[in-house]
Coordinates of C-alpha atoms in Angstrom, one line a residue:
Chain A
X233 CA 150.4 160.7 129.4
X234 CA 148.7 160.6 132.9
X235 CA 151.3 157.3 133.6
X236 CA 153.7 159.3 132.7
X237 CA 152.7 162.0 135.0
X238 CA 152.0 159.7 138.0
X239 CA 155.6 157.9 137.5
X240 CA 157.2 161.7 137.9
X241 CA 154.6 161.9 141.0
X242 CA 156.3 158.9 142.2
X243 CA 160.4 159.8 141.6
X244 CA 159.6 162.7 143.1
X245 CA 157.8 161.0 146.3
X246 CA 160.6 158.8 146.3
X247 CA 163.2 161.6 146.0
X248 CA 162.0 163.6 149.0
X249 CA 161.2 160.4 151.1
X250 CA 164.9 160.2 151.5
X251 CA 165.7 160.8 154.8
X252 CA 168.8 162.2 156.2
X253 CA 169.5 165.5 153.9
X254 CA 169.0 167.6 157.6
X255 CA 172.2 166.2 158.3
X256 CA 174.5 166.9 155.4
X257 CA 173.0 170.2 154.9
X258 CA 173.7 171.2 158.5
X259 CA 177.0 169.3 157.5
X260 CA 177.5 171.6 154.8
X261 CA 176.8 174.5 157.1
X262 CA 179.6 173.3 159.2
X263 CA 181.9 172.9 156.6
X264 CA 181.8 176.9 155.7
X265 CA 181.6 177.8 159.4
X266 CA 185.0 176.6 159.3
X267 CA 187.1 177.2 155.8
X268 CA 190.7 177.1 156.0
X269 CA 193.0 180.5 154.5
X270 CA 193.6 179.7 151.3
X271 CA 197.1 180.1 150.4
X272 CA 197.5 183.6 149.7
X273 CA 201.0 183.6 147.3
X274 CA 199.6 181.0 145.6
X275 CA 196.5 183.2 144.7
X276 CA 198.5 186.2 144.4
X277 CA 200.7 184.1 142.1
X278 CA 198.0 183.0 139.7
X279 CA 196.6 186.8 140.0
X280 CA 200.2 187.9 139.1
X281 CA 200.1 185.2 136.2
X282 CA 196.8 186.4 135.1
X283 CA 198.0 190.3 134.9
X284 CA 201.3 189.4 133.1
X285 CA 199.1 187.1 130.9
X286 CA 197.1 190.1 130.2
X287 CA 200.0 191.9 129.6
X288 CA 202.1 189.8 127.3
X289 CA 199.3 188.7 125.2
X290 CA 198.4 191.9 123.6
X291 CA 201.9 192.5 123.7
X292 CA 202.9 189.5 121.7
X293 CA 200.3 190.0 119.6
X294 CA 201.4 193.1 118.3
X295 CA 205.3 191.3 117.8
X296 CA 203.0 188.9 115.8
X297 CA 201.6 191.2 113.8
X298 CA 203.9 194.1 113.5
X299 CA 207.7 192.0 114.2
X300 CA 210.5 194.0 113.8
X301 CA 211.2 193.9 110.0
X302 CA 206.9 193.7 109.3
X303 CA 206.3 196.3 106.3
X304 CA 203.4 198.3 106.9
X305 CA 201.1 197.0 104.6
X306 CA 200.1 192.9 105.1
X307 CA 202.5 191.6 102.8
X308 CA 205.8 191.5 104.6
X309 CA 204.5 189.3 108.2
X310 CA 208.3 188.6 109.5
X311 CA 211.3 188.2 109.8
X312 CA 213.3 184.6 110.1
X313 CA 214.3 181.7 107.9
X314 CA 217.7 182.3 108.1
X315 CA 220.0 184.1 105.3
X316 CA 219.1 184.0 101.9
X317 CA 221.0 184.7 98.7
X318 CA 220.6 187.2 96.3
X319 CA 221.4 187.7 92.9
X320 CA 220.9 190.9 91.1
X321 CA 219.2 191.1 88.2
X322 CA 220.7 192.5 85.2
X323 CA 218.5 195.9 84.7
X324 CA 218.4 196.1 88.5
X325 CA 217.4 200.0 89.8
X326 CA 218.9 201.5 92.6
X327 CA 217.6 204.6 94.7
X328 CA 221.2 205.6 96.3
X329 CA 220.9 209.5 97.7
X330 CA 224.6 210.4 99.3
X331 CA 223.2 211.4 102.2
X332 CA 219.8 210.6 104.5
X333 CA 218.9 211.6 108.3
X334 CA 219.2 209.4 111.0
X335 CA 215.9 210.7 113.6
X336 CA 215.5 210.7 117.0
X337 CA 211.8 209.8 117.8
X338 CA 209.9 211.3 120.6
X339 CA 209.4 209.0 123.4
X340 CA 206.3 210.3 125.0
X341 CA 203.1 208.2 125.2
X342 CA 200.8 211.1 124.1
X343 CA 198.2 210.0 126.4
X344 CA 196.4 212.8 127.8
X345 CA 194.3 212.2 131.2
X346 CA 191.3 212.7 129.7
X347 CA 192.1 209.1 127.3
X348 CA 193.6 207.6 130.3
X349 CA 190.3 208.1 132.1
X350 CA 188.5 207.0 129.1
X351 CA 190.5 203.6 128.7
X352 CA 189.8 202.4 132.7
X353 CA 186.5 203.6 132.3
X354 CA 185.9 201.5 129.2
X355 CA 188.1 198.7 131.4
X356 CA 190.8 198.9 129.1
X357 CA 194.5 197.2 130.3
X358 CA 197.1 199.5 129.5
X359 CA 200.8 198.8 128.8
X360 CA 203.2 201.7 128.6
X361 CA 206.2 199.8 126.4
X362 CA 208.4 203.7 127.2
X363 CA 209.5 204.7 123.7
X364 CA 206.1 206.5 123.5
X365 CA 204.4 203.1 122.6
X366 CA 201.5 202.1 124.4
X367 CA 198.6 199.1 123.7
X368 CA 195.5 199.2 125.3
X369 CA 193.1 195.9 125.0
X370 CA 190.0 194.7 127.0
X371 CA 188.2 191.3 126.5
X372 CA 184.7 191.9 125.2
X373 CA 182.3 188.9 125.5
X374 CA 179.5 190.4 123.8
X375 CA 179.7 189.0 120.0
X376 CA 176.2 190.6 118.8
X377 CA 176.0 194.1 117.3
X378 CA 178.1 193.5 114.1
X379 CA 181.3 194.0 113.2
X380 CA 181.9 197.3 110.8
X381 CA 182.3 196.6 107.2
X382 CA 186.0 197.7 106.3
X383 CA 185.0 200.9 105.3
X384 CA 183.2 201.8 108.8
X385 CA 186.1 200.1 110.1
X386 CA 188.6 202.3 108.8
X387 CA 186.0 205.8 109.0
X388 CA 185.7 205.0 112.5
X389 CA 189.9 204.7 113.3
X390 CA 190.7 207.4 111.9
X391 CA 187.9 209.2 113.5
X392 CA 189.1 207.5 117.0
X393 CA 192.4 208.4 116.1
X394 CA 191.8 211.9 115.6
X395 CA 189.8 212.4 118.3
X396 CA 192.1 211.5 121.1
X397 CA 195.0 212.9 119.2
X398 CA 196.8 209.4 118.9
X399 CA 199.6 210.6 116.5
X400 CA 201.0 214.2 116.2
X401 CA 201.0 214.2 112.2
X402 CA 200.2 212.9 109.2
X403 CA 198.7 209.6 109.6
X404 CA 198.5 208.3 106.4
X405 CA 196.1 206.4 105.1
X406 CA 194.2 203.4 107.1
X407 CA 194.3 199.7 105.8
X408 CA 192.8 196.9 107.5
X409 CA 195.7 195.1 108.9
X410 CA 194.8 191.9 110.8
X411 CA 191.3 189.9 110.8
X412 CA 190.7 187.2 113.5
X413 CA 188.1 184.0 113.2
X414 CA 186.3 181.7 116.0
X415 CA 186.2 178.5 115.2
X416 CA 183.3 177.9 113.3
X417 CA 184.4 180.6 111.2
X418 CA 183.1 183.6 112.4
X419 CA 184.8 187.3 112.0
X420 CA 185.3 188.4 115.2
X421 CA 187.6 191.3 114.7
X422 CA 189.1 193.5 112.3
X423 CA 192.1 195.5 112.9
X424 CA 192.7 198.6 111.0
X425 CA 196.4 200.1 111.1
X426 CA 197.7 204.0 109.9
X427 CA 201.5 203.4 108.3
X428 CA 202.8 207.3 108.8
X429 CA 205.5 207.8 106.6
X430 CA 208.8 210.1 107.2
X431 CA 210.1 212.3 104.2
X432 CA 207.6 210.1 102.5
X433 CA 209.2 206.7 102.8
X434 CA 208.1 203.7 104.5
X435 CA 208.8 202.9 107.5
X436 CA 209.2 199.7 109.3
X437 CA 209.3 198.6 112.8
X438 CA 207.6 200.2 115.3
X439 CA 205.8 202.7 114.1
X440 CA 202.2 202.6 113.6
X441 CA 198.8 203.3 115.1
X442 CA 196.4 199.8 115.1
X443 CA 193.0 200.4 116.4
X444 CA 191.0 196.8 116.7
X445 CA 187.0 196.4 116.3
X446 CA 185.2 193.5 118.0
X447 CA 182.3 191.7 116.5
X448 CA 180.1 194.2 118.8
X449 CA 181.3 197.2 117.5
X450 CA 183.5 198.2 119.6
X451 CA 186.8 198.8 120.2
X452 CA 188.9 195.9 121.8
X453 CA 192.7 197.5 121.3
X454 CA 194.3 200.0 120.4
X455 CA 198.5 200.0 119.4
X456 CA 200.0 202.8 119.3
X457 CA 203.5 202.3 118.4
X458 CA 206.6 204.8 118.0
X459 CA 206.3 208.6 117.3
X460 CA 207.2 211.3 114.8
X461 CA 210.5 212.2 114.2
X462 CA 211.8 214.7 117.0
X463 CA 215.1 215.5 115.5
X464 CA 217.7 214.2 113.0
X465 CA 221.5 214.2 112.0
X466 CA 222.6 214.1 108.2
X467 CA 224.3 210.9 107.2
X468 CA 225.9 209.5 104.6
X469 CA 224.5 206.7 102.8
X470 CA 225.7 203.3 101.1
X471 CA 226.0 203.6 97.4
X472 CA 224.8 201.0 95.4
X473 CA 228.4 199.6 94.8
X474 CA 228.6 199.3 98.7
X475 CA 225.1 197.7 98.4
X476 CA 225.8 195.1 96.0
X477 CA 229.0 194.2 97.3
X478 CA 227.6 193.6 101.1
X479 CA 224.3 192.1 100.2
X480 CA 226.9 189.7 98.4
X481 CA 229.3 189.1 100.8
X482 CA 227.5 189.1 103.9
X483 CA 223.9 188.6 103.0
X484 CA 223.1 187.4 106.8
X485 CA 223.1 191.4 107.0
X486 CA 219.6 191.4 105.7
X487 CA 216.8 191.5 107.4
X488 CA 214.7 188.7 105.9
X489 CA 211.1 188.9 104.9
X490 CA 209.5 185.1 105.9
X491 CA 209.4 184.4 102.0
X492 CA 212.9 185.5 101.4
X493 CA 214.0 182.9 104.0
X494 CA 216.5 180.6 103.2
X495 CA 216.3 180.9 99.3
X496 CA 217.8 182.5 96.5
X497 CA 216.1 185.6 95.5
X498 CA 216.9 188.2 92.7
X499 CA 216.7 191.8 93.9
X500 CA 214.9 193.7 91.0
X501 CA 215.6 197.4 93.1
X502 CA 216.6 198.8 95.7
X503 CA 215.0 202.1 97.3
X504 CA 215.0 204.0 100.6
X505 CA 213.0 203.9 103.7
X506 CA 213.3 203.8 106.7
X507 CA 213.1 201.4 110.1
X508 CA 212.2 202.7 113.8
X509 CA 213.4 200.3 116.6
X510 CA 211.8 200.3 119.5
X511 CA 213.2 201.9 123.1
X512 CA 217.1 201.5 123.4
X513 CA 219.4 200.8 126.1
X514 CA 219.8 204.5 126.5
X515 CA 216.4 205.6 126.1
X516 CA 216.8 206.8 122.6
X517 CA 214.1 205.6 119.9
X518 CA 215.5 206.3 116.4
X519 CA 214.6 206.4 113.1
X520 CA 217.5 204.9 110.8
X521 CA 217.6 205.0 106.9
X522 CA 217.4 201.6 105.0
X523 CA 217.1 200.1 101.7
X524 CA 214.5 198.2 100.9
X525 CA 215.3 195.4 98.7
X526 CA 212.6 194.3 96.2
X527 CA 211.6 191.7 93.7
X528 CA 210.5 192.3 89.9
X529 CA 206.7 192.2 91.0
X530 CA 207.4 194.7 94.2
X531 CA 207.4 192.1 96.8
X532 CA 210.4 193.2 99.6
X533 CA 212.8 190.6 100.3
X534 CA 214.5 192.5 102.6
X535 CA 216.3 195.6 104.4
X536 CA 220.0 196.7 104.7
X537 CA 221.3 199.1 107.2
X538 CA 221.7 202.4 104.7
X539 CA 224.4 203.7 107.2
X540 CA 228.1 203.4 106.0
Chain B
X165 CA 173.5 190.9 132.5
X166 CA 175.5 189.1 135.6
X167 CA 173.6 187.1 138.1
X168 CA 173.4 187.6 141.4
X169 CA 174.7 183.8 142.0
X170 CA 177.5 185.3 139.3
X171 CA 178.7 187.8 141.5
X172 CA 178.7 186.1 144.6
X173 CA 181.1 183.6 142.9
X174 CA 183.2 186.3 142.2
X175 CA 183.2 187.7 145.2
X176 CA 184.0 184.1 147.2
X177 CA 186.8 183.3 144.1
X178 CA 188.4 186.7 146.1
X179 CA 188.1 185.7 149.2
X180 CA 184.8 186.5 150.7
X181 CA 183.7 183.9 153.1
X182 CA 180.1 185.1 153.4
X183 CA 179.5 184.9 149.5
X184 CA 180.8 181.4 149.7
X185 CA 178.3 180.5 152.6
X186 CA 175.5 182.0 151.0
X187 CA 176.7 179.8 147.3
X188 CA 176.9 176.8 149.5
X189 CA 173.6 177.6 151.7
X190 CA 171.8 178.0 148.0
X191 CA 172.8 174.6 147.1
X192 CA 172.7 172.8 150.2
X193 CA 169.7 170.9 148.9
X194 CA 170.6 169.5 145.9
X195 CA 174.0 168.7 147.7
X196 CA 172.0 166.6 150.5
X197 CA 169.9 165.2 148.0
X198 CA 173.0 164.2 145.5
X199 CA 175.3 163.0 148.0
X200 CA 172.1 160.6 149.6
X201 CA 171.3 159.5 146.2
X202 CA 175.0 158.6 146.0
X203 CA 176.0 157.4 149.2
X204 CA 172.4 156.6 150.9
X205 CA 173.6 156.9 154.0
X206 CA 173.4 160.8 155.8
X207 CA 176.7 160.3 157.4
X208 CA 179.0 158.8 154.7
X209 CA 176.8 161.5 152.5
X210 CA 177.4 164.7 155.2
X211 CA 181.2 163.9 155.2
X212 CA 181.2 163.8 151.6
X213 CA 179.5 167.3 151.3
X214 CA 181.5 168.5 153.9
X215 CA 184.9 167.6 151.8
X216 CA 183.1 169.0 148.6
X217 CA 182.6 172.2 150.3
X218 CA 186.2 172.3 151.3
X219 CA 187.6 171.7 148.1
X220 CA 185.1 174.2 146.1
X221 CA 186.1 177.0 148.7
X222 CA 189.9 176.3 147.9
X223 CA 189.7 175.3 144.2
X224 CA 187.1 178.5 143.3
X225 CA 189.5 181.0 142.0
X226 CA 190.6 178.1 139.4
X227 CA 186.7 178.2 138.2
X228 CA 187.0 180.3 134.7
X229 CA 182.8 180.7 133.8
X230 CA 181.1 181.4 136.8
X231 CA 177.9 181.0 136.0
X232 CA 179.0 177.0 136.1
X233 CA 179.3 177.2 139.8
X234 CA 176.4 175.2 140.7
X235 CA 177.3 172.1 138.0
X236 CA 181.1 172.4 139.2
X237 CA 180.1 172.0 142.2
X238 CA 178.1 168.8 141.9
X239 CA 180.9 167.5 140.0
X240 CA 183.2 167.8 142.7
X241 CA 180.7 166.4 145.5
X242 CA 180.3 163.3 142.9
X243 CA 184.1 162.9 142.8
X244 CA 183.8 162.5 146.3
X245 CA 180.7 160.4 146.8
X246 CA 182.9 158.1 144.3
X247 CA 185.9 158.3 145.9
X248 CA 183.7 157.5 149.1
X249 CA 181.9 154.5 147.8
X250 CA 185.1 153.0 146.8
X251 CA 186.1 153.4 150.0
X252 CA 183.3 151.7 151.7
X253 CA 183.6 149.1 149.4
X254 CA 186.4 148.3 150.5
X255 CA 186.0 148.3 154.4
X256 CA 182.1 146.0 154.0
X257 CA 183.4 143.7 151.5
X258 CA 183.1 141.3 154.6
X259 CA 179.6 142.1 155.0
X260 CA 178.7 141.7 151.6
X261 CA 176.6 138.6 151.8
X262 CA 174.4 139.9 154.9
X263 CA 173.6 142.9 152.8
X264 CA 172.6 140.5 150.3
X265 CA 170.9 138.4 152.5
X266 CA 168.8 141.7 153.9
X267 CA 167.7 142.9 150.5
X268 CA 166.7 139.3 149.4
X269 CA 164.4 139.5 152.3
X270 CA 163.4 143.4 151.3
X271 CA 162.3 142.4 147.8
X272 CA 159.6 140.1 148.7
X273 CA 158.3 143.7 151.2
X274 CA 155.7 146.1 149.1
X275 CA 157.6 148.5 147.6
X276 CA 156.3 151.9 147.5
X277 CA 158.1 155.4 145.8
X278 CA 160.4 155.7 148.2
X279 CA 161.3 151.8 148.4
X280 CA 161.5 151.7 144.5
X281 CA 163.7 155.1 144.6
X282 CA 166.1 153.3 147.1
X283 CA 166.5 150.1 145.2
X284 CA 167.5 152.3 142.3
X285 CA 171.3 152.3 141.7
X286 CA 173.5 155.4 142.8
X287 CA 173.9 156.5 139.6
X288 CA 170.4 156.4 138.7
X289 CA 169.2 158.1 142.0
X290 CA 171.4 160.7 140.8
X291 CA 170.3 161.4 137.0
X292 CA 166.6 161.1 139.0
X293 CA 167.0 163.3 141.6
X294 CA 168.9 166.2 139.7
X295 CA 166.7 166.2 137.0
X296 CA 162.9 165.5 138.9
X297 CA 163.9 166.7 142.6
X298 CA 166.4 169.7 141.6
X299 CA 164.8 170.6 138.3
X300 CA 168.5 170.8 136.6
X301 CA 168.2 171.2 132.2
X302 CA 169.6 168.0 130.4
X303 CA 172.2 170.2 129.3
X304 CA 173.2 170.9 133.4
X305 CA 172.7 167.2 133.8
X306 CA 175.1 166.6 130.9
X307 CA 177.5 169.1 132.7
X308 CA 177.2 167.9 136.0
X309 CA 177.9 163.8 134.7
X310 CA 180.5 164.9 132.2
X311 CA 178.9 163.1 129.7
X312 CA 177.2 164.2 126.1
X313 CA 173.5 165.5 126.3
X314 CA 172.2 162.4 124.8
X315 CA 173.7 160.1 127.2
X316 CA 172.1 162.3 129.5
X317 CA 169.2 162.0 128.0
X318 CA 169.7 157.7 128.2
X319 CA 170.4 157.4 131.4
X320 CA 167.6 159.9 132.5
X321 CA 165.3 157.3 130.0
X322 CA 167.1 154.3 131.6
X323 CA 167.0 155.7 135.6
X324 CA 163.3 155.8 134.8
X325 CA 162.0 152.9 133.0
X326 CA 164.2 151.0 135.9
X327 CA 162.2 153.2 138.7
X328 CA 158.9 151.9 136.7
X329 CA 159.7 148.5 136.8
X330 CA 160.4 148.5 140.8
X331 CA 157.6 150.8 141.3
X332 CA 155.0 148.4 139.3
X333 CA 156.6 145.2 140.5
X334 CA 155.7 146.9 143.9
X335 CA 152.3 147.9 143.1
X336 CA 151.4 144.4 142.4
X337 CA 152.9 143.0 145.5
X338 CA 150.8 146.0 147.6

């Protein structure tokens, strides 16, 4: 033990007999005395890259999560696989009112100052996608504190929600709608998502409230997409006739559910609801009557325009 | 709970000169000490340092974790020590054999600390000095070489047993 502490004597003798450091330290001196610029539109490039990153991530997420023809609970994820075809089976049910409502959706954010203020305060990012949708996400480093069971999870949404007024209405009921893993397998958030209805039918597309918990507790984002119906015109509907003979003729008219993709498929029934879309070219959000098309067990397979 | 070390990284990734100094001036002795245990000799070593510096100041804003300022650094300053030695290499291959011829003559000299320290390869002088002279963690050294924690851990166990050997082959020729 005392060699061991007289060789460590020694390195370190030997280490700060070395002469000569004088001369690169006052060399590093030197060096700062006289730093270039950097290259300022590089750095405001990457800075620019690094906002839109923080931008588009979220964003994407949420077309991830929620794509265009998502249903609102966790078993419809998205659209694609191309056009399948569908049969119908024999003791198929259809759901065929003459006439439905075609909304206009507010396009107000809903964000009073007082949430604003809150959000940079809590060094939220906020991205106003017009169309009332907004998302507001921070990165949290912290992963101790415990992520709320699902039960807290949803408890403390809907509290959230109903606090800062996130949704003039009926929420609905919360679910927990996305989950996210490290690497090793961790939880490190839960997502938990309020599917408001109108006239008590589904509705696709943007329209939900998503509120995210991070493994400390806290909120990490917060989606707030679409609004409540602000008015609506009376429209007449397909009938089932019109139904069958479209989803047969042009079944590339469907929007797809990522099962339904490229396969045959045997509608079981077909009911109404509705999708929202997000901001139009002319600034109009709407709400536009659909038929969901379902399987025997309840699965959808997909929606068709209910317009004639 | 950020660091003051932290924050002045942030502030010099932005743009603040003085931060940067003040970074550089916090680490200007383990730079001497790396780029002499490198390089051995103060001038190839200051220019080295001097290019380091340059290329932390302009590479800083790419550095993600802050708090891994001090071992990106070093990495950078090795890259050039390297980049230096191979270049010096290249210019005394000529004067290879009198080098040779020198040291011949050194090794029969009594070697003391700082004699056994100097006879000690570059890379050993490095693992030595960052770990004994600048007190760095085996997982900083690790960082710093780019290379797993337990070859840090060898080559620490190797840089020293070599040290002992010089050290008591000297002790026996004092």
């Amino acid at each position: 033990m005392k060699q061991e502490k007289a060789l460590e004597q020694a390195i370190l003798q030997g280490i700060k007999a070395g002469a000569g450091r004088t001369v690169i330290k006052q060399a590093a001196r030197a060096a700062c005395a006289a730093l270039p610029e950097r290259e300022a539109p590089g750095r405001d490039r990457r800075k620019a890259l690094c906002r839109a990153a923080a931008f588009l991530v979220p964003v994407l997420a949420v077309w991830l999560i929620f794509p265009l023809w998502a249903e609102p609970k966790p078993r419809f994820p998205r659209a694609g696989g191309g056009a399948a075809e569908f049969i119908f089976a024999p003791d198929c049910q259809f759901e065929t009112p003459e006439t439905g409502t075609l909304y206009t959706l507010a396009t107000e954010t809903g964000l009073s100052e007082e949430l604003r203020s809150w959000l940079s305060e809590e060094g939220f990012t906020l991205i106003e996608d017009g169309g009332g949708s907004w998302s507001a996400s921070r990165e949290i480093k912290e992963e101790s504190g415990g992520l709320p069971s699902d039960e807290e999870a949803k408890a403390l949404a809907r509290e959230f929600a109903e606090r800062w007024r996130l949704w003039d209405g009926n929420l609905g009921e919360p679910a927990v709608s996305s989950r996210s893993r490290s690497g090793d397998g961790r939880e490190l958030s839960t997502g938990v998502s309020f599917s408001p209805k109108i006239d008590g039918l589904p509705v696709y597309g943007f329209y939900r409230v998503e509120i995210v918990f991070w493994c400390n507790g806290a909120i990490s984002a917060i989606n707030k997409m679409g609004n409540p119906p602000r008015n609506g015109e009376e429209i007449r509907l397909k009938n089932e006739e019109q139904i069958r003979r479209e989803v047969k003729s042009h079944p590339e008219r469907v929007g797809l559910s990522k099962e339904s993709g490229g396969k045959k498929q045997t509608v079981a029934r077909c009911r109404p609801a509705y999708y929202a879309d997000g901001q139009t070219a002319g600034g109009t959000c709407r709400a536009y009557p659909v038929y969901e098309l379902l399987d025997s067990e309840g699965a959808v397979l997909g929606l068709l325009d209910a317009r004639r | 709970m950020e660091t003051r070390e932290e924050k002045l990284v942030k502030l010099a990734a932005a743009g603040d000169r003085e931060a940067f100094t003040e970074l550089v001036r916090q680490n200007e002795e383990i730079l001497a000490r790396t780029a002499l245990a490198l390089l051995r000799d103060p001038e190839d070593g200051a220019d080295a340092v001097q290019e380091a510096v340059l290329a932390a100041w302009l590479g800083l804003p790419k550095l993600k974790q802050p708090r891994y300022f001090r071992t990106w650094l070093l990495r950078i300053l090795i890259r050039k020590c390297g980049a230096a030695r191979k270049e010096r290499e290249k210019h005394r291959h000529g004067e290879l054999e009198e080098t040779a011829a020198v040291e011949k003559e050194d090794r029969d000299e009594a070697l003391d600390a700082r004699a056994a320290f100097d006879r000690l390869s570059p890379e050993d002088r490095l693992v030595l000095g960052l770990f004994y002279g600048d007190g760095l963690s085996i997982k900083e050294l690790s960082a710093a070489l780019r290379v797993t924690q337990a070859a840090a851990k060898a080559r620490l166990y190797r840089g020293r047993e070599r040290f002992r050997k010089l050290y008591e082959q000297g002790g026996k020729n004092r």
